[in-house]
Each structure stands twice: as C-alpha cells, then as structure tokens.
PDB file of C-alpha atoms and ligand atoms in Angstrom:
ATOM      1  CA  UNK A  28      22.784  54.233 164.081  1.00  0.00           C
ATOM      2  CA  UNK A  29      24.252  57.634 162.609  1.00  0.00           C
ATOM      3  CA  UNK A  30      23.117  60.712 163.568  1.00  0.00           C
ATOM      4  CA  UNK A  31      21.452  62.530 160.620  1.00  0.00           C
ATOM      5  CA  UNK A  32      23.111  66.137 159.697  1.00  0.00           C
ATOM      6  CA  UNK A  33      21.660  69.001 158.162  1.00  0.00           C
ATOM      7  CA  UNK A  34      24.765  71.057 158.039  1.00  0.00           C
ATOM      8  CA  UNK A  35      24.789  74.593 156.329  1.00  0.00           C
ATOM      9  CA  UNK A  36      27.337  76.466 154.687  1.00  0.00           C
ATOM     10  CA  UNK A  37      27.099  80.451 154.106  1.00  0.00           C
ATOM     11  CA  UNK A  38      30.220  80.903 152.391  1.00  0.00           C
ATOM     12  CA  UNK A  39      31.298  84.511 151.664  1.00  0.00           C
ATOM     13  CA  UNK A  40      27.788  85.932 152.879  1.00  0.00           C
ATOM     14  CA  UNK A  41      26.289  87.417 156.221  1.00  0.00           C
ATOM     15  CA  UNK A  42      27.132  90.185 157.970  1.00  0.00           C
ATOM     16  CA  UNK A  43      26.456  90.543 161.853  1.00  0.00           C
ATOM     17  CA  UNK A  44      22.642  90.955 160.742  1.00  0.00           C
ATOM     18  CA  UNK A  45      22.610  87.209 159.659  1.00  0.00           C
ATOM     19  CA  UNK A  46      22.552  86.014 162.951  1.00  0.00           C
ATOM     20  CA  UNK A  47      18.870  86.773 163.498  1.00  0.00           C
ATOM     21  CA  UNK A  48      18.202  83.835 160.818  1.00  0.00           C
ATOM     22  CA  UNK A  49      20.216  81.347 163.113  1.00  0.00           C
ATOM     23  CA  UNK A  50      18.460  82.852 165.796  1.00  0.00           C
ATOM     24  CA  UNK A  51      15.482  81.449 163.581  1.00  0.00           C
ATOM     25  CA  UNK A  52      16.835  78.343 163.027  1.00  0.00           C
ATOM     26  CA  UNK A  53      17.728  77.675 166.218  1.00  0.00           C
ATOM     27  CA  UNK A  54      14.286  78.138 167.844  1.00  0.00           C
ATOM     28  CA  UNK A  55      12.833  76.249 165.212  1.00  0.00           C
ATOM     29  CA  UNK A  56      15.462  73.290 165.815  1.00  0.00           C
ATOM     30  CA  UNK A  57      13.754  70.756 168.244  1.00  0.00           C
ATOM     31  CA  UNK A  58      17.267  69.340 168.899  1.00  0.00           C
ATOM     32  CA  UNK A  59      16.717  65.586 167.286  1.00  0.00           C
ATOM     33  CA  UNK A  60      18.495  65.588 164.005  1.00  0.00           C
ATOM     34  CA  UNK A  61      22.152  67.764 164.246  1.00  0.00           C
ATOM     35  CA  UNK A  62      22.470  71.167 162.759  1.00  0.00           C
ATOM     36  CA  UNK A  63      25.618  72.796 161.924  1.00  0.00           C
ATOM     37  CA  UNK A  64      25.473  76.365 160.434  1.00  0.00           C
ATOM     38  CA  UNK A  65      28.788  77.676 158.593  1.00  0.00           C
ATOM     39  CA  UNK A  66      29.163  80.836 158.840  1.00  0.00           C
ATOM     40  CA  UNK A  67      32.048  83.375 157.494  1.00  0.00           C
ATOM     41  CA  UNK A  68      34.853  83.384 159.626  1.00  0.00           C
ATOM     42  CA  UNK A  69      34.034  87.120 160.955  1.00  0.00           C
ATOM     43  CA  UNK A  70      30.868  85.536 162.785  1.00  0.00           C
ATOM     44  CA  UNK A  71      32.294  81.961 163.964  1.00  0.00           C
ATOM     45  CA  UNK A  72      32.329  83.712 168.079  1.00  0.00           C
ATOM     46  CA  UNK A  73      29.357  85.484 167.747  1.00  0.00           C
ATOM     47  CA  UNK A  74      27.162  82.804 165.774  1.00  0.00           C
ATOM     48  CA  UNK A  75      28.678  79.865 168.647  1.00  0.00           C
ATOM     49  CA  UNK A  76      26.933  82.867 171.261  1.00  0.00           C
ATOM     50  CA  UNK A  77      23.619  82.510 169.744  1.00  0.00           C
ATOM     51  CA  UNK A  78      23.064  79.096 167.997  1.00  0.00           C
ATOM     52  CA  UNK A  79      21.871  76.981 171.041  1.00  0.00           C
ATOM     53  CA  UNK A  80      21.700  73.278 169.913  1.00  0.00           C
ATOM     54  CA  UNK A  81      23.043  74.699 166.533  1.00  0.00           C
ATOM     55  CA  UNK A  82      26.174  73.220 165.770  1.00  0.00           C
ATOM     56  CA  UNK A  83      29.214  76.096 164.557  1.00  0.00           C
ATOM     57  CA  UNK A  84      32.127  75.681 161.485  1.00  0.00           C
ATOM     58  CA  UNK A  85      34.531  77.526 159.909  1.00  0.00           C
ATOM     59  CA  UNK A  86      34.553  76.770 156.313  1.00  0.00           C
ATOM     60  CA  UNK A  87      38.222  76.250 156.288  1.00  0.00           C
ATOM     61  CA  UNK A  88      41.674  76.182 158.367  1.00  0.00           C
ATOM     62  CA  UNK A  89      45.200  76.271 157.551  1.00  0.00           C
ATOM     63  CA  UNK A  90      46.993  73.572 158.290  1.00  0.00           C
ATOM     64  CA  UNK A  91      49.399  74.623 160.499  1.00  0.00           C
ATOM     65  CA  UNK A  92      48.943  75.797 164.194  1.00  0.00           C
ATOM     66  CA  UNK A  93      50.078  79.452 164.264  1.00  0.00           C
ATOM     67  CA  UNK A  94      52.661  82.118 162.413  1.00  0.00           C
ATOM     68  CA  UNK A  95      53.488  83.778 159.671  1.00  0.00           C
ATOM     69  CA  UNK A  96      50.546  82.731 157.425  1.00  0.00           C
ATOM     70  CA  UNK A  97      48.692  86.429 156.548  1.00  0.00           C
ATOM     71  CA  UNK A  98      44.891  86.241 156.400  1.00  0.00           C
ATOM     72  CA  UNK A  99      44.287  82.307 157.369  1.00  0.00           C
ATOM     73  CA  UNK A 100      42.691  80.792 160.330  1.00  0.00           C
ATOM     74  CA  UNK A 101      44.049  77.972 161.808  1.00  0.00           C
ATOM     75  CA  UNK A 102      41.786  75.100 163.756  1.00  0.00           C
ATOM     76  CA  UNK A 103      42.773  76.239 166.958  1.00  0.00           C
ATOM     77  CA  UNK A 104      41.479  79.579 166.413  1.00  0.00           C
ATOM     78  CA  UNK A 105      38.239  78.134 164.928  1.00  0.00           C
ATOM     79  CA  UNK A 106      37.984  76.038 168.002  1.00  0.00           C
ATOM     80  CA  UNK A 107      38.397  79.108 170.648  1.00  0.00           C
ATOM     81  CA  UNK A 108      36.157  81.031 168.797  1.00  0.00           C
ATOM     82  CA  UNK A 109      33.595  78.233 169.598  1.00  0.00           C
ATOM     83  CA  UNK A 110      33.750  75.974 166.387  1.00  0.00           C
ATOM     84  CA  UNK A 111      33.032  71.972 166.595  1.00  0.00           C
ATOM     85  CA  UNK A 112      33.116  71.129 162.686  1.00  0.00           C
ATOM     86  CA  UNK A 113      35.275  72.608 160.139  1.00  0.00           C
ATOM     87  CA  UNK A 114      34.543  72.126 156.305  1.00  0.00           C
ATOM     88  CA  UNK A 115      37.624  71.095 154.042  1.00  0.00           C
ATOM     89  CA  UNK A 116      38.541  70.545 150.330  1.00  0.00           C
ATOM     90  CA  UNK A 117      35.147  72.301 149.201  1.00  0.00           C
ATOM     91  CA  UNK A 118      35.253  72.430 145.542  1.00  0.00           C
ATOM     92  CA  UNK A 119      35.383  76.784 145.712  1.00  0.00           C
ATOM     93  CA  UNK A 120      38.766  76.016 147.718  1.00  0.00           C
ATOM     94  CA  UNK A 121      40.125  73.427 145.492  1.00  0.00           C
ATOM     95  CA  UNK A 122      39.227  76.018 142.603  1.00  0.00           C
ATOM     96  CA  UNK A 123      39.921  79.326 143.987  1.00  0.00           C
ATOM     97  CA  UNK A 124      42.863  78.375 146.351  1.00  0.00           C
ATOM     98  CA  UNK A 125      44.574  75.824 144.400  1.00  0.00           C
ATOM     99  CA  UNK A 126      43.879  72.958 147.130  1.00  0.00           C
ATOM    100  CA  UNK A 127      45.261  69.589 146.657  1.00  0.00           C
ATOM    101  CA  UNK A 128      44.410  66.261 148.567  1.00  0.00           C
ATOM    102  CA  UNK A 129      47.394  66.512 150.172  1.00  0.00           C
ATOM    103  CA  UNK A 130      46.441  70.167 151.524  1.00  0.00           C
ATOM    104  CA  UNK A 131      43.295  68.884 152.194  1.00  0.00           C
ATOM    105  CA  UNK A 132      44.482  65.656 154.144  1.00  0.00           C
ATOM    106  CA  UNK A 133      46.604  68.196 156.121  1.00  0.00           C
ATOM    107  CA  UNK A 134      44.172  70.470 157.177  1.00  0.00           C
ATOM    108  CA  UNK A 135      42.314  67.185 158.184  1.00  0.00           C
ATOM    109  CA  UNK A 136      44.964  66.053 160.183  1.00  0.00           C
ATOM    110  CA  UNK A 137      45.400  69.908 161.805  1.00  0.00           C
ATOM    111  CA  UNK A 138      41.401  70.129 162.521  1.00  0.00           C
ATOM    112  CA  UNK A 139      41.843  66.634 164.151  1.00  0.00           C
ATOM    113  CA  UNK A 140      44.055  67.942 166.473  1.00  0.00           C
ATOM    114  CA  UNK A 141      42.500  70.825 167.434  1.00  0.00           C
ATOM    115  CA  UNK A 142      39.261  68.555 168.343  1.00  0.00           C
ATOM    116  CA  UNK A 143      37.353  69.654 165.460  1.00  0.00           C
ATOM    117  CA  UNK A 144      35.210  67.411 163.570  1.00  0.00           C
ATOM    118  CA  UNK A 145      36.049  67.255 159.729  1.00  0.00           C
ATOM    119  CA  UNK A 146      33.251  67.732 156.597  1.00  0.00           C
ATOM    120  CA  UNK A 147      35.834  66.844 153.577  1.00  0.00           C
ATOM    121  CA  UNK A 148      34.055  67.340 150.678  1.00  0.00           C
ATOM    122  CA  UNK A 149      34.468  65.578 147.448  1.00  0.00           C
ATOM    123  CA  UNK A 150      33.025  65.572 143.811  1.00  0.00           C
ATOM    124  CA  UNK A 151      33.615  65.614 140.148  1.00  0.00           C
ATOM    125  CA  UNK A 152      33.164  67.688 137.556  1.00  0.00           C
ATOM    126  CA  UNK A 153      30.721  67.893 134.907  1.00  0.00           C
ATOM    127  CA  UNK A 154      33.316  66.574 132.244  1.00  0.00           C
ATOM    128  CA  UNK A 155      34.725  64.144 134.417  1.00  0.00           C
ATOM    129  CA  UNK A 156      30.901  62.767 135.113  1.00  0.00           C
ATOM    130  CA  UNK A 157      30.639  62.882 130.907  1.00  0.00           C
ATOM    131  CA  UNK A 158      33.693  60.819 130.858  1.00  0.00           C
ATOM    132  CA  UNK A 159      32.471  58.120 133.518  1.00  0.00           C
ATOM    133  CA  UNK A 160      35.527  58.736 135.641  1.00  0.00           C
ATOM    134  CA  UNK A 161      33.119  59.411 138.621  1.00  0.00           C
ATOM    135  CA  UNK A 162      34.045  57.081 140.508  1.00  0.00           C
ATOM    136  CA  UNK A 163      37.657  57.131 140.137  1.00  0.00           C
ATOM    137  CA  UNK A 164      37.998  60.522 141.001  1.00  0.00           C
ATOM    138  CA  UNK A 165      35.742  60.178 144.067  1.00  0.00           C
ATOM    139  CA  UNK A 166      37.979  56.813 145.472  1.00  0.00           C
ATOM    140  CA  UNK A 167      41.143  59.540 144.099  1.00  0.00           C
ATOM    141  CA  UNK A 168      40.065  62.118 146.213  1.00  0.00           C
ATOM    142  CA  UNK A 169      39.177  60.267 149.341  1.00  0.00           C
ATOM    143  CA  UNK A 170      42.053  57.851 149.178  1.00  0.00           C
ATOM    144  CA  UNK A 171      44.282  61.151 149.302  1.00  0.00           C
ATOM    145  CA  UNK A 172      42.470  63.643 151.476  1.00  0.00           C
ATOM    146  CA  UNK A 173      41.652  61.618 154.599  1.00  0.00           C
ATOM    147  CA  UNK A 174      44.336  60.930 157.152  1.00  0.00           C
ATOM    148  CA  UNK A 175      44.796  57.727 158.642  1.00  0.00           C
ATOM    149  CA  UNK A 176      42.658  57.973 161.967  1.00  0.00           C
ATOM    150  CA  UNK A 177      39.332  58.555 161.066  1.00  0.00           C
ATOM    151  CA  UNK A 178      36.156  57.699 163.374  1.00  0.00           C
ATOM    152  CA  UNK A 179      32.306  58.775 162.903  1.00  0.00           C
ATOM    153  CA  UNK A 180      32.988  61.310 165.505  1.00  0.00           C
ATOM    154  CA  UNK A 181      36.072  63.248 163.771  1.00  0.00           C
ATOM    155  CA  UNK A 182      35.076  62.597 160.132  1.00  0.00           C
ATOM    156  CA  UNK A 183      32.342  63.707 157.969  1.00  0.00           C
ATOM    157  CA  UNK A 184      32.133  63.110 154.113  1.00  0.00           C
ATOM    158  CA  UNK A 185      30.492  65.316 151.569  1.00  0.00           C
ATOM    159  CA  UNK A 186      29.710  64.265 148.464  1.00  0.00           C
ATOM    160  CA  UNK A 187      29.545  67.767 146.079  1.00  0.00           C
ATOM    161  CA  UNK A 188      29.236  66.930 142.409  1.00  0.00           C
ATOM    162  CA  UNK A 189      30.880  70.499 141.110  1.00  0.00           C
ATOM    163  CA  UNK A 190      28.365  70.929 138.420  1.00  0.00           C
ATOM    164  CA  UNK A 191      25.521  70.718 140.907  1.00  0.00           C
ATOM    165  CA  UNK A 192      26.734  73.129 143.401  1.00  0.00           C
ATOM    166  CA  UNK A 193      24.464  76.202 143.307  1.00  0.00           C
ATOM    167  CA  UNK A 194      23.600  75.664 140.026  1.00  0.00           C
ATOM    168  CA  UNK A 195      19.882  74.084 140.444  1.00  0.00           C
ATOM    169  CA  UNK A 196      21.331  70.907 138.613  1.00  0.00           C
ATOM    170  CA  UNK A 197      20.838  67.588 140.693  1.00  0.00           C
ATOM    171  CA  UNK A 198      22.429  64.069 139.806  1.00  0.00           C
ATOM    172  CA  UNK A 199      19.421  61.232 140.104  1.00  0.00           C
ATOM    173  CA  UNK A 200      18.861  59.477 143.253  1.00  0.00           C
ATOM    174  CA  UNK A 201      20.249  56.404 141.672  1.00  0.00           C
ATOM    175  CA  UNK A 202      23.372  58.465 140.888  1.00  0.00           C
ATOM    176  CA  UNK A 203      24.035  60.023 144.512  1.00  0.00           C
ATOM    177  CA  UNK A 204      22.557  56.449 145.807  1.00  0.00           C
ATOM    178  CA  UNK A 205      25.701  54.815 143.675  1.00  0.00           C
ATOM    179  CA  UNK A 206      28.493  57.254 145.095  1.00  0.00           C
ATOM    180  CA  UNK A 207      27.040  57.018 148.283  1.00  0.00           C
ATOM    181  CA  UNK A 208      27.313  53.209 148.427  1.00  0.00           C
ATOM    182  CA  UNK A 209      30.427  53.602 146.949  1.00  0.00           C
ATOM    183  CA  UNK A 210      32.125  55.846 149.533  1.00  0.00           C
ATOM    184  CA  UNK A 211      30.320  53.591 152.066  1.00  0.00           C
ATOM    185  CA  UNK A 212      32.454  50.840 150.853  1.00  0.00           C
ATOM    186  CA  UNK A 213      35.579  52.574 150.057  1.00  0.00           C
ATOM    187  CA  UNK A 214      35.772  53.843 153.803  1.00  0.00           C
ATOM    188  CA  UNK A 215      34.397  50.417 155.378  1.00  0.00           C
ATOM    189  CA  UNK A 216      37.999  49.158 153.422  1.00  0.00           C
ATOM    190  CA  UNK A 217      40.448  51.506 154.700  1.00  0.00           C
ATOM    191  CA  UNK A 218      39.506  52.197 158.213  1.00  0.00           C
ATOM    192  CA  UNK A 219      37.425  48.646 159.183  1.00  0.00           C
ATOM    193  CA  UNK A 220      34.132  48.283 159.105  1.00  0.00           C
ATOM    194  CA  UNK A 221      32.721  49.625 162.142  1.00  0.00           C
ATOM    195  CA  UNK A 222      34.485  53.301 161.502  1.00  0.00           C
ATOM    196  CA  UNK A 223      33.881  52.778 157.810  1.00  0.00           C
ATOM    197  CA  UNK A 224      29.967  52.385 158.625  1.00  0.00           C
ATOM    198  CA  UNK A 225      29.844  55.249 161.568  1.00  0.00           C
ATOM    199  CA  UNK A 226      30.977  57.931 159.484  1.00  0.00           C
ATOM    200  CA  UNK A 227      28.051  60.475 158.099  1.00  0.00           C
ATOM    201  CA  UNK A 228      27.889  60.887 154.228  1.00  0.00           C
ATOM    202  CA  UNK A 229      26.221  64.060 153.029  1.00  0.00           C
ATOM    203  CA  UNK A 230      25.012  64.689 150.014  1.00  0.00           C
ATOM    204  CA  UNK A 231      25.305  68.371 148.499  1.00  0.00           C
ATOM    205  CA  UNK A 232      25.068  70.806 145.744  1.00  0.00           C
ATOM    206  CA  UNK A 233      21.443  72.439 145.063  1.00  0.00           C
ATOM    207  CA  UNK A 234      19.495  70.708 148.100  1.00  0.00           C
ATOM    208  CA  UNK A 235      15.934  72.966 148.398  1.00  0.00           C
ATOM    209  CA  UNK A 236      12.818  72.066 150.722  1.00  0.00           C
ATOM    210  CA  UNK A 237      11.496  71.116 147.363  1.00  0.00           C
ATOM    211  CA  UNK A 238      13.968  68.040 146.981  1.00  0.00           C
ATOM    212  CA  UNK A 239      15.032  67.528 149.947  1.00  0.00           C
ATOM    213  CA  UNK A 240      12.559  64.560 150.633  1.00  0.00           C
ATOM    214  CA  UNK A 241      13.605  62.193 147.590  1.00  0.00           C
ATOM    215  CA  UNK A 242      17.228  62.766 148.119  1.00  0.00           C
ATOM    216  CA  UNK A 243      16.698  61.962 151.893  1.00  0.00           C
ATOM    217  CA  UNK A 244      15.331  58.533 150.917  1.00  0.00           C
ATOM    218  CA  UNK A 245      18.732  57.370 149.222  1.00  0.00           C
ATOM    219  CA  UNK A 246      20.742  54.766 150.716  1.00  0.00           C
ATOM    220  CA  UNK A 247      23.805  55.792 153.108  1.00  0.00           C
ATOM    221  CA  UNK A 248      22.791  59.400 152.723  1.00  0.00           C
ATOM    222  CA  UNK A 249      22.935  60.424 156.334  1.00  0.00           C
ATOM    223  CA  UNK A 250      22.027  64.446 155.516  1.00  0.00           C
ATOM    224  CA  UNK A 251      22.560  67.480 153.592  1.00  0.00           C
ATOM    225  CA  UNK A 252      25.413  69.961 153.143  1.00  0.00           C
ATOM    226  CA  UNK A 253      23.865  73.224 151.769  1.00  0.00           C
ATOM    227  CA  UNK A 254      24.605  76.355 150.239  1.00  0.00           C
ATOM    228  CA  UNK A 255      22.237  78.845 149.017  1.00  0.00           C
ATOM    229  CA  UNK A 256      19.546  77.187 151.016  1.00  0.00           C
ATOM    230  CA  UNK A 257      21.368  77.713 154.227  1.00  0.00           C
ATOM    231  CA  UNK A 258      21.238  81.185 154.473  1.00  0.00           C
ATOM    232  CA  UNK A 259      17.549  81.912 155.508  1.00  0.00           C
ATOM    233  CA  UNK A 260      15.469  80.307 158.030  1.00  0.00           C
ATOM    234  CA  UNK A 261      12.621  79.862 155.430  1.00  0.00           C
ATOM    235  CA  UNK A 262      14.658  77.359 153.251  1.00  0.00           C
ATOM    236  CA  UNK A 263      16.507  75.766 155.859  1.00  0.00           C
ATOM    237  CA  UNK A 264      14.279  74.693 158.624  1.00  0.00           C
ATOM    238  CA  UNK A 265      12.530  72.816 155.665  1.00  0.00           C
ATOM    239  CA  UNK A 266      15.462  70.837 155.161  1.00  0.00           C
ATOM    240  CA  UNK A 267      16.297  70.023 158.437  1.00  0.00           C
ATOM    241  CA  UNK A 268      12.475  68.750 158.835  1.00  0.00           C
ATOM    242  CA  UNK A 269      12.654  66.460 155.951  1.00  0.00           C
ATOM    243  CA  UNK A 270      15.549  64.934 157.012  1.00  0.00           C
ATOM    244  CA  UNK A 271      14.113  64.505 160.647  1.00  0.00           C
ATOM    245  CA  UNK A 272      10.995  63.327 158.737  1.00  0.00           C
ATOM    246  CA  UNK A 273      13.384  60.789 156.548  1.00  0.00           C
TER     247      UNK A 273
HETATM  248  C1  PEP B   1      27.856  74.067 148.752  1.00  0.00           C
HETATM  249  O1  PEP B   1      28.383  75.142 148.557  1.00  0.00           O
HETATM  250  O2  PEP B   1      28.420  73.257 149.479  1.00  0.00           O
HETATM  251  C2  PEP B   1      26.572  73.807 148.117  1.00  0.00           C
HETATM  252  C3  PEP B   1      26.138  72.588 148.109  1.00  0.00           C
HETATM  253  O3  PEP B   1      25.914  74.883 147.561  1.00  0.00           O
HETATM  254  P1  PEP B   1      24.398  74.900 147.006  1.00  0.00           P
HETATM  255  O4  PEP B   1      23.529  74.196 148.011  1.00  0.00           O
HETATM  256  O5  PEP B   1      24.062  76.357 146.897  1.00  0.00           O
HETATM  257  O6  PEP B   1      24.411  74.200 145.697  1.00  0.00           O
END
C-alpha cells in the first residue's frame, strides 16, 4: 500500500514570514497522509524547525558534493539543513537552467546519496501533447532521468504537463489516468515489479481544493505536487484533506 503525498512546492516565494502558514499547516496536519512543504532554499533550516510531521525539500541540488560551484546547493547541504525530499528536473529548471535528463539523473543519483528522497518531475509540452508524442516524451524523460537503483522509499515521480503548471489548465482524468498507468508500467519494467509498484506518482500542475477530489480518484495517482496552492494554509490543508479523504 503507498503512502499518499500531498507535497508542496513554493518556488521563488516566502520570506521568513511564510513560516507561520506551515505553522498552519502543520497543526492542521493530523499526521495520516505525508506532507512535504518546499520551501526556498533560504528557509529549508528554519521551515525543518517548525514543520512537525511536515515533511522538508529543497527544490533542487547540484549534483556534485561540494566546491567551486557559486550559488548552488548541494544534497548534503539540503540534508544538514534538515531536508528529507528534494525536487528534480521541474519543468522551470529544465527551462530556466538548461537541465537535461542526464543532469537530472545526476542530481538523482547525488540526492540518493545524501539520503534524500527524490520527486523527479516529468511532462510535456503543450505542442508536444498537440502532436501525440505524450507518451514518448514521458517514457524519454524517465528512461533518462532515473538512475538505476530506485525503491518507493528514494524515488518519487511527478507527472507536470508544462502547459498546466500554474496556468489553471488541467488535462482530463482519463488523460492523467493514461500517463499515470503508463509510468506505472514503464517503472514496473525497469526496476521489477515490486519497486516499480511502491514508487508514489504525483500528479501536478494547477491542483486547487476545487479539483483536487476528481483528480484524487484516478488510478495510480498516489497525491499531489503543488504550486500556487501550496503557499497558504487556506488552499493547502484542502488538498491534503481530499487526498486523505480519497
Ligand atoms: C508546480 O510548480 O510544480 C506546479 C504544479 O504549480 P501549480 O500548482 O501552481 O500549477
């Protein structure tokens, strides 16, 4: 049975101040379905302080150790600060930062190593979607960005459709349902069936309270990673209920 994951990630927002809506969360969180909150990297130590059964990210690690390498984190430093899960390969990164799978499968490999957990995200573009290479770029991306050596404890998968990702644009059920699946199956193939089966699949890009129910009833879609509706207490705790309630 997999754990169900409402995982959160604040990207470039929240100052110190942003702690009292984890505070929030946190007393809100009965403790039954995981949370993981990802804050900036300026409040990783102080967010691990105050989260209680809260889970705490980074939203990114280089993928080496230590040295020369101005301005990045690495995995270790996430992990001192008081980080368990790490997101890699989000979309922004691959965008903004030029990320490849290979980068990606090496900041796996790196957040592995330092004993954090991994959310690799994944996802297509809208023109890619139009073109019905879907698939193929999902089976692309994980095929390249996950290091051999996964387990449902070190790996989590996030499913991101670009084009959905704080846009208010959602795919159908029976679209996330048939990437879901399809993941399921692509993982259940390359690391055996009992990993392939243990390791969470999230679905993500403009989950609310208001849809959080229907997209909670799709097959193999074991929570939510979320961006907007992450950052206040209001829109998350929602969440987190209707997947407890799923
Ligand atoms: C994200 O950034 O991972 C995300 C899903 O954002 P949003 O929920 O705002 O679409």
């Amino acid at each position: 049975m997999r754990r169900k994951l409402a995982a959160g990630n604040w990207k470039m927002n929240g100052l110190a101040a942003a702690l009292d809506e984890l505070k929030a969360m946190s007393e809100a969180n009965g403790g039954e379905t995981e949370v993981l909150i990802c804050p900036p990297a300026t409040l990783v130590a102080q967010a691990a302080s105050v989260a209680g059964k809260i889970a705490i990210g980074g939203q990114d690690c280089h993928a080496k150790t230590s040295g020369a390498h101005t301005g990045d984190v690495s995995a270790d430093m996430l992990k001192d600060a008081g980080a368990s899960y790490v997101i890699l390969g989000h979309s922004e990164r691959r965008t903004d930062h030029g990320e490849t799978d290979e980068d990606v499968r090496a900041k796996t490999r790196a957040a592995w190593d330092a004993g954090l957990s991994a959310v690799v995200c994944v996802g297509e573009s809208l023109s890619q979607r139009e073109a019905s290479n879907t698939l193929d770029i999902i089976a692309g991306q994980l095929a390249g960005s996950l290091p051999d050596g996964a387990t449902g404890h070190n790996l989590v998968v996030a499913y991101e459709p670009i084009w959905a990702i704080g846009t208010g644009k959602v795919p159908t059920t029976d679209q996330i349902g048939e990437v879901h699946d399809f993941m399921r199956a692509k993982l259940e193939k390359r690391f055996g069936e009992g990993v392939g089966r243990s390791v969470r699949l999230l679905y993500g890009g403009s989950v609310k309270p208001g849809n959080a129910d229907e997209i909670f009833a799709v097959s193999n879609v074991d929570g939510a990673l979320v961006g907007g509706a992450s950052l206040k207490a209001a829109d998350f705790v929602p969440i987190i209920e209707a997947l407890g309630a799923s």
